[in-house]
C-alpha atoms as a PDB file:
ATOM      1  CA  UNK A   1       0.021  -0.105   0.045  1.00  0.00           C
ATOM      2  CA  UNK A   2       1.346   3.521  -0.937  1.00  0.00           C
ATOM      3  CA  UNK A   3       2.089   6.315   1.475  1.00  0.00           C
ATOM      4  CA  UNK A   4      -0.820   8.246  -0.185  1.00  0.00           C
ATOM      5  CA  UNK A   5      -3.310   5.402   0.221  1.00  0.00           C
ATOM      6  CA  UNK A   6      -2.494   4.935   3.866  1.00  0.00           C
ATOM      7  CA  UNK A   7      -2.698   8.672   4.655  1.00  0.00           C
ATOM      8  CA  UNK A   8      -6.283   8.739   2.755  1.00  0.00           C
ATOM      9  CA  UNK A   9      -7.265   5.885   4.842  1.00  0.00           C
ATOM     10  CA  UNK A  10      -6.103   7.397   8.180  1.00  0.00           C
ATOM     11  CA  UNK A  11      -7.749  10.675   7.203  1.00  0.00           C
ATOM     12  CA  UNK A  12     -10.924   9.074   6.154  1.00  0.00           C
ATOM     13  CA  UNK A  13     -11.033   6.953   9.633  1.00  0.00           C
ATOM     14  CA  UNK A  14     -10.560  10.176  11.395  1.00  0.00           C
ATOM     15  CA  UNK A  15     -13.289  11.904   9.607  1.00  0.00           C
ATOM     16  CA  UNK A  16     -15.647   9.161  10.383  1.00  0.00           C
ATOM     17  CA  UNK A  17     -14.582   8.919  14.007  1.00  0.00           C
ATOM     18  CA  UNK A  18     -15.251  12.870  14.402  1.00  0.00           C
ATOM     19  CA  UNK A  19     -18.571  12.592  12.676  1.00  0.00           C
ATOM     20  CA  UNK A  20     -19.733   9.586  14.818  1.00  0.00           C
ATOM     21  CA  UNK A  21     -18.572  11.100  18.091  1.00  0.00           C
ATOM     22  CA  UNK A  22     -20.090  14.585  17.467  1.00  0.00           C
ATOM     23  CA  UNK A  23     -16.595  16.314  17.342  1.00  0.00           C
ATOM     24  CA  UNK A  24     -16.106  19.027  19.682  1.00  0.00           C
ATOM     25  CA  UNK A  25     -19.528  18.959  21.297  1.00  0.00           C
ATOM     26  CA  UNK A  26     -19.132  15.268  22.383  1.00  0.00           C
ATOM     27  CA  UNK A  27     -15.815  16.102  24.007  1.00  0.00           C
ATOM     28  CA  UNK A  28     -17.485  19.037  25.851  1.00  0.00           C
ATOM     29  CA  UNK A  29     -20.109  16.611  27.116  1.00  0.00           C
ATOM     30  CA  UNK A  30     -17.489  14.161  28.238  1.00  0.00           C
ATOM     31  CA  UNK A  31     -15.609  16.804  30.020  1.00  0.00           C
ATOM     32  CA  UNK A  32     -18.807  17.980  31.745  1.00  0.00           C
ATOM     33  CA  UNK A  33     -19.549  14.578  32.806  1.00  0.00           C
ATOM     34  CA  UNK A  34     -16.027  13.780  33.999  1.00  0.00           C
ATOM     35  CA  UNK A  35     -15.770  17.327  35.977  1.00  0.00           C
ATOM     36  CA  UNK A  36     -19.135  16.660  37.805  1.00  0.00           C
ATOM     37  CA  UNK A  37     -18.456  13.237  38.404  1.00  0.00           C
ATOM     38  CA  UNK A  38     -21.200  11.587  36.187  1.00  0.00           C
ATOM     39  CA  UNK A  39     -24.832  12.161  34.954  1.00  0.00           C
ATOM     40  CA  UNK A  40     -26.439  12.140  38.402  1.00  0.00           C
ATOM     41  CA  UNK A  41     -23.927  14.976  39.604  1.00  0.00           C
ATOM     42  CA  UNK A  42     -24.222  17.006  36.505  1.00  0.00           C
ATOM     43  CA  UNK A  43     -28.187  16.881  37.059  1.00  0.00           C
ATOM     44  CA  UNK A  44     -27.533  17.841  40.805  1.00  0.00           C
ATOM     45  CA  UNK A  45     -25.374  20.592  39.547  1.00  0.00           C
ATOM     46  CA  UNK A  46     -28.019  21.881  37.128  1.00  0.00           C
ATOM     47  CA  UNK A  47     -30.868  21.459  39.800  1.00  0.00           C
ATOM     48  CA  UNK A  48     -28.971  23.189  42.763  1.00  0.00           C
ATOM     49  CA  UNK A  49     -26.901  25.972  41.125  1.00  0.00           C
ATOM     50  CA  UNK A  50     -27.787  29.340  39.793  1.00  0.00           C
ATOM     51  CA  UNK A  51     -26.855  28.833  36.092  1.00  0.00           C
ATOM     52  CA  UNK A  52     -27.823  31.864  34.074  1.00  0.00           C
ATOM     53  CA  UNK A  53     -26.016  30.853  30.661  1.00  0.00           C
ATOM     54  CA  UNK A  54     -27.804  27.492  30.125  1.00  0.00           C
ATOM     55  CA  UNK A  55     -31.272  25.834  30.717  1.00  0.00           C
ATOM     56  CA  UNK A  56     -31.729  22.272  31.522  1.00  0.00           C
ATOM     57  CA  UNK A  57     -34.639  19.935  31.393  1.00  0.00           C
ATOM     58  CA  UNK A  58     -35.024  16.396  32.110  1.00  0.00           C
ATOM     59  CA  UNK A  59     -37.085  13.613  30.358  1.00  0.00           C
ATOM     60  CA  UNK A  60     -37.513  10.146  31.140  1.00  0.00           C
ATOM     61  CA  UNK A  61     -34.588   9.218  28.973  1.00  0.00           C
ATOM     62  CA  UNK A  62     -32.307  12.266  28.698  1.00  0.00           C
ATOM     63  CA  UNK A  63     -30.663  15.483  30.077  1.00  0.00           C
ATOM     64  CA  UNK A  64     -31.200  18.415  27.549  1.00  0.00           C
ATOM     65  CA  UNK A  65     -29.158  21.433  27.812  1.00  0.00           C
ATOM     66  CA  UNK A  66     -30.047  24.451  25.867  1.00  0.00           C
ATOM     67  CA  UNK A  67     -28.563  27.983  25.734  1.00  0.00           C
ATOM     68  CA  UNK A  68     -30.914  30.925  26.672  1.00  0.00           C
ATOM     69  CA  UNK A  69     -32.359  31.058  22.947  1.00  0.00           C
ATOM     70  CA  UNK A  70     -33.532  27.633  23.037  1.00  0.00           C
ATOM     71  CA  UNK A  71     -30.366  26.389  20.965  1.00  0.00           C
ATOM     72  CA  UNK A  72     -29.595  22.624  21.933  1.00  0.00           C
ATOM     73  CA  UNK A  73     -26.130  22.554  23.211  1.00  0.00           C
ATOM     74  CA  UNK A  74     -26.049  18.989  24.742  1.00  0.00           C
ATOM     75  CA  UNK A  75     -28.058  15.836  25.078  1.00  0.00           C
ATOM     76  CA  UNK A  76     -27.052  13.136  28.094  1.00  0.00           C
ATOM     77  CA  UNK A  77     -28.509   9.709  28.177  1.00  0.00           C
ATOM     78  CA  UNK A  78     -29.823   8.876  31.728  1.00  0.00           C
ATOM     79  CA  UNK A  79     -28.763   5.626  33.230  1.00  0.00           C
ATOM     80  CA  UNK A  80     -30.826   2.802  31.688  1.00  0.00           C
ATOM     81  CA  UNK A  81     -32.268   1.237  35.151  1.00  0.00           C
ATOM     82  CA  UNK A  82     -32.952   4.534  36.873  1.00  0.00           C
ATOM     83  CA  UNK A  83     -35.553   7.293  36.592  1.00  0.00           C
ATOM     84  CA  UNK A  84     -35.209  10.691  37.622  1.00  0.00           C
ATOM     85  CA  UNK A  85     -38.284  12.358  39.341  1.00  0.00           C
ATOM     86  CA  UNK A  86     -38.519  15.549  41.120  1.00  0.00           C
ATOM     87  CA  UNK A  87     -41.425  16.224  43.320  1.00  0.00           C
ATOM     88  CA  UNK A  88     -42.689  19.719  44.773  1.00  0.00           C
ATOM     89  CA  UNK A  89     -44.912  19.346  47.621  1.00  0.00           C
ATOM     90  CA  UNK A  90     -47.184  22.494  48.197  1.00  0.00           C
ATOM     91  CA  UNK A  91     -49.745  23.804  50.172  1.00  0.00           C
ATOM     92  CA  UNK A  92     -51.326  26.814  48.201  1.00  0.00           C
ATOM     93  CA  UNK A  93     -49.362  27.166  45.091  1.00  0.00           C
ATOM     94  CA  UNK A  94     -48.115  24.987  42.168  1.00  0.00           C
ATOM     95  CA  UNK A  95     -47.754  25.170  38.330  1.00  0.00           C
ATOM     96  CA  UNK A  96     -48.644  22.400  35.775  1.00  0.00           C
ATOM     97  CA  UNK A  97     -45.644  20.405  34.841  1.00  0.00           C
ATOM     98  CA  UNK A  98     -44.519  17.132  32.968  1.00  0.00           C
ATOM     99  CA  UNK A  99     -41.014  17.537  31.941  1.00  0.00           C
ATOM    100  CA  UNK A 100     -38.878  18.895  34.895  1.00  0.00           C
ATOM    101  CA  UNK A 101     -36.689  21.905  34.220  1.00  0.00           C
ATOM    102  CA  UNK A 102     -33.853  21.790  36.315  1.00  0.00           C
ATOM    103  CA  UNK A 103     -33.166  25.582  35.842  1.00  0.00           C
ATOM    104  CA  UNK A 104     -36.691  26.997  35.486  1.00  0.00           C
ATOM    105  CA  UNK A 105     -39.208  25.146  37.778  1.00  0.00           C
ATOM    106  CA  UNK A 106     -40.008  26.654  40.967  1.00  0.00           C
ATOM    107  CA  UNK A 107     -41.914  25.105  43.931  1.00  0.00           C
ATOM    108  CA  UNK A 108     -43.475  26.819  46.813  1.00  0.00           C
ATOM    109  CA  UNK A 109     -41.949  25.192  49.757  1.00  0.00           C
ATOM    110  CA  UNK A 110     -38.007  26.215  49.541  1.00  0.00           C
ATOM    111  CA  UNK A 111     -35.561  24.312  51.732  1.00  0.00           C
ATOM    112  CA  UNK A 112     -38.154  22.767  54.017  1.00  0.00           C
ATOM    113  CA  UNK A 113     -37.727  19.226  55.426  1.00  0.00           C
ATOM    114  CA  UNK A 114     -40.331  16.512  54.778  1.00  0.00           C
ATOM    115  CA  UNK A 115     -40.807  12.961  55.839  1.00  0.00           C
ATOM    116  CA  UNK A 116     -40.829  10.784  52.656  1.00  0.00           C
ATOM    117  CA  UNK A 117     -41.917   7.469  52.316  1.00  0.00           C
ATOM    118  CA  UNK A 118     -41.938   5.460  49.009  1.00  0.00           C
ATOM    119  CA  UNK A 119     -42.788   1.927  48.359  1.00  0.00           C
ATOM    120  CA  UNK A 120     -43.265  -0.419  45.183  1.00  0.00           C
ATOM    121  CA  UNK A 121     -46.641  -1.851  44.398  1.00  0.00           C
ATOM    122  CA  UNK A 122     -45.510  -4.856  45.917  1.00  0.00           C
ATOM    123  CA  UNK A 123     -44.826  -3.129  49.207  1.00  0.00           C
ATOM    124  CA  UNK A 124     -41.108  -3.102  49.339  1.00  0.00           C
ATOM    125  CA  UNK A 125     -39.842   0.132  50.828  1.00  0.00           C
ATOM    126  CA  UNK A 126     -37.517   2.181  48.672  1.00  0.00           C
ATOM    127  CA  UNK A 127     -37.184   5.584  50.695  1.00  0.00           C
ATOM    128  CA  UNK A 128     -38.250   6.219  54.292  1.00  0.00           C
ATOM    129  CA  UNK A 129     -36.194   9.321  55.422  1.00  0.00           C
ATOM    130  CA  UNK A 130     -36.497  13.084  56.091  1.00  0.00           C
ATOM    131  CA  UNK A 131     -35.401  15.012  52.980  1.00  0.00           C
ATOM    132  CA  UNK A 132     -35.198  18.700  52.152  1.00  0.00           C
ATOM    133  CA  UNK A 133     -36.279  20.620  49.158  1.00  0.00           C
ATOM    134  CA  UNK A 134     -33.764  22.458  47.175  1.00  0.00           C
ATOM    135  CA  UNK A 135     -33.888  26.190  46.704  1.00  0.00           C
ATOM    136  CA  UNK A 136     -35.929  25.385  43.732  1.00  0.00           C
ATOM    137  CA  UNK A 137     -38.673  23.840  46.050  1.00  0.00           C
ATOM    138  CA  UNK A 138     -38.231  20.329  44.821  1.00  0.00           C
ATOM    139  CA  UNK A 139     -37.045  17.019  46.175  1.00  0.00           C
ATOM    140  CA  UNK A 140     -35.042  15.157  43.434  1.00  0.00           C
ATOM    141  CA  UNK A 141     -35.103  11.328  43.214  1.00  0.00           C
ATOM    142  CA  UNK A 142     -33.574   8.676  41.385  1.00  0.00           C
ATOM    143  CA  UNK A 143     -35.802   5.590  41.558  1.00  0.00           C
ATOM    144  CA  UNK A 144     -35.758   2.333  39.867  1.00  0.00           C
ATOM    145  CA  UNK A 145     -37.201   2.238  36.400  1.00  0.00           C
ATOM    146  CA  UNK A 146     -40.462   0.464  35.325  1.00  0.00           C
ATOM    147  CA  UNK A 147     -42.160   0.396  38.776  1.00  0.00           C
ATOM    148  CA  UNK A 148     -45.291   1.983  40.163  1.00  0.00           C
ATOM    149  CA  UNK A 149     -44.703   3.611  43.538  1.00  0.00           C
ATOM    150  CA  UNK A 150     -46.877   4.909  46.438  1.00  0.00           C
ATOM    151  CA  UNK A 151     -45.367   8.137  47.728  1.00  0.00           C
ATOM    152  CA  UNK A 152     -46.342   9.680  51.144  1.00  0.00           C
ATOM    153  CA  UNK A 153     -45.065  13.052  52.090  1.00  0.00           C
ATOM    154  CA  UNK A 154     -45.489  14.438  55.549  1.00  0.00           C
ATOM    155  CA  UNK A 155     -44.564  18.223  56.610  1.00  0.00           C
ATOM    156  CA  UNK A 156     -45.853  20.118  59.665  1.00  0.00           C
ATOM    157  CA  UNK A 157     -48.916  18.006  60.615  1.00  0.00           C
ATOM    158  CA  UNK A 158     -50.061  17.849  56.873  1.00  0.00           C
ATOM    159  CA  UNK A 159     -49.689  15.110  54.553  1.00  0.00           C
ATOM    160  CA  UNK A 160     -50.247  13.764  50.852  1.00  0.00           C
ATOM    161  CA  UNK A 161     -50.201  10.445  49.460  1.00  0.00           C
ATOM    162  CA  UNK A 162     -49.901   9.836  45.732  1.00  0.00           C
ATOM    163  CA  UNK A 163     -49.070   7.263  43.140  1.00  0.00           C
ATOM    164  CA  UNK A 164     -46.455   7.624  40.508  1.00  0.00           C
ATOM    165  CA  UNK A 165     -44.655   5.555  37.992  1.00  0.00           C
ATOM    166  CA  UNK A 166     -41.265   5.282  36.336  1.00  0.00           C
ATOM    167  CA  UNK A 167     -41.779   4.010  32.892  1.00  0.00           C
ATOM    168  CA  UNK A 168     -40.889   5.384  29.648  1.00  0.00           C
ATOM    169  CA  UNK A 169     -42.689   8.698  29.018  1.00  0.00           C
ATOM    170  CA  UNK A 170     -43.787   9.064  32.504  1.00  0.00           C
ATOM    171  CA  UNK A 171     -43.640  12.765  34.022  1.00  0.00           C
ATOM    172  CA  UNK A 172     -40.340  13.696  35.725  1.00  0.00           C
ATOM    173  CA  UNK A 173     -41.914  16.754  37.151  1.00  0.00           C
ATOM    174  CA  UNK A 174     -44.445  15.977  40.192  1.00  0.00           C
ATOM    175  CA  UNK A 175     -46.334  19.291  40.996  1.00  0.00           C
ATOM    176  CA  UNK A 176     -49.768  17.580  42.122  1.00  0.00           C
ATOM    177  CA  UNK A 177     -49.036  16.638  45.563  1.00  0.00           C
ATOM    178  CA  UNK A 178     -50.946  19.132  47.802  1.00  0.00           C
ATOM    179  CA  UNK A 179     -50.182  18.777  51.722  1.00  0.00           C
ATOM    180  CA  UNK A 180     -53.676  18.884  53.542  1.00  0.00           C
END
């Protein structure tokens, strides 16, 4: 094989590799994941930090990051066996939501403690602990996928019980749990 053919094959291989990997964007995504310690840490970073130059929303399958004009910057796949859901318990004020905006949704009860109890349809306890809402008024959870859960939340003598599920295309933003 001639030097020219070898060089052509190497260049072709590099072009295919760059196209398949998304070039610089993919490297930025990998760097972001590496810097934060993985997808869960990246989600937590968006959920709890005051980020003004990017928006992030999370579906049942992906974390989607856009700039302030709505231009897609990065898409990250979520773990195959876990489902992210964010719950905003409320007393008086809520908003309709299906796909959670990590950088935009705001719940009523900010940095307050709640007794959270979650069990599977079979009665297996998944969570039974006191948890605090973030500055956005939400409790972020990672639950096993493809399950139906009973969620009970208590706070200051009030409580709510609701059923949620973690199947593909289920809601990642729960704003319907009113404490009474």
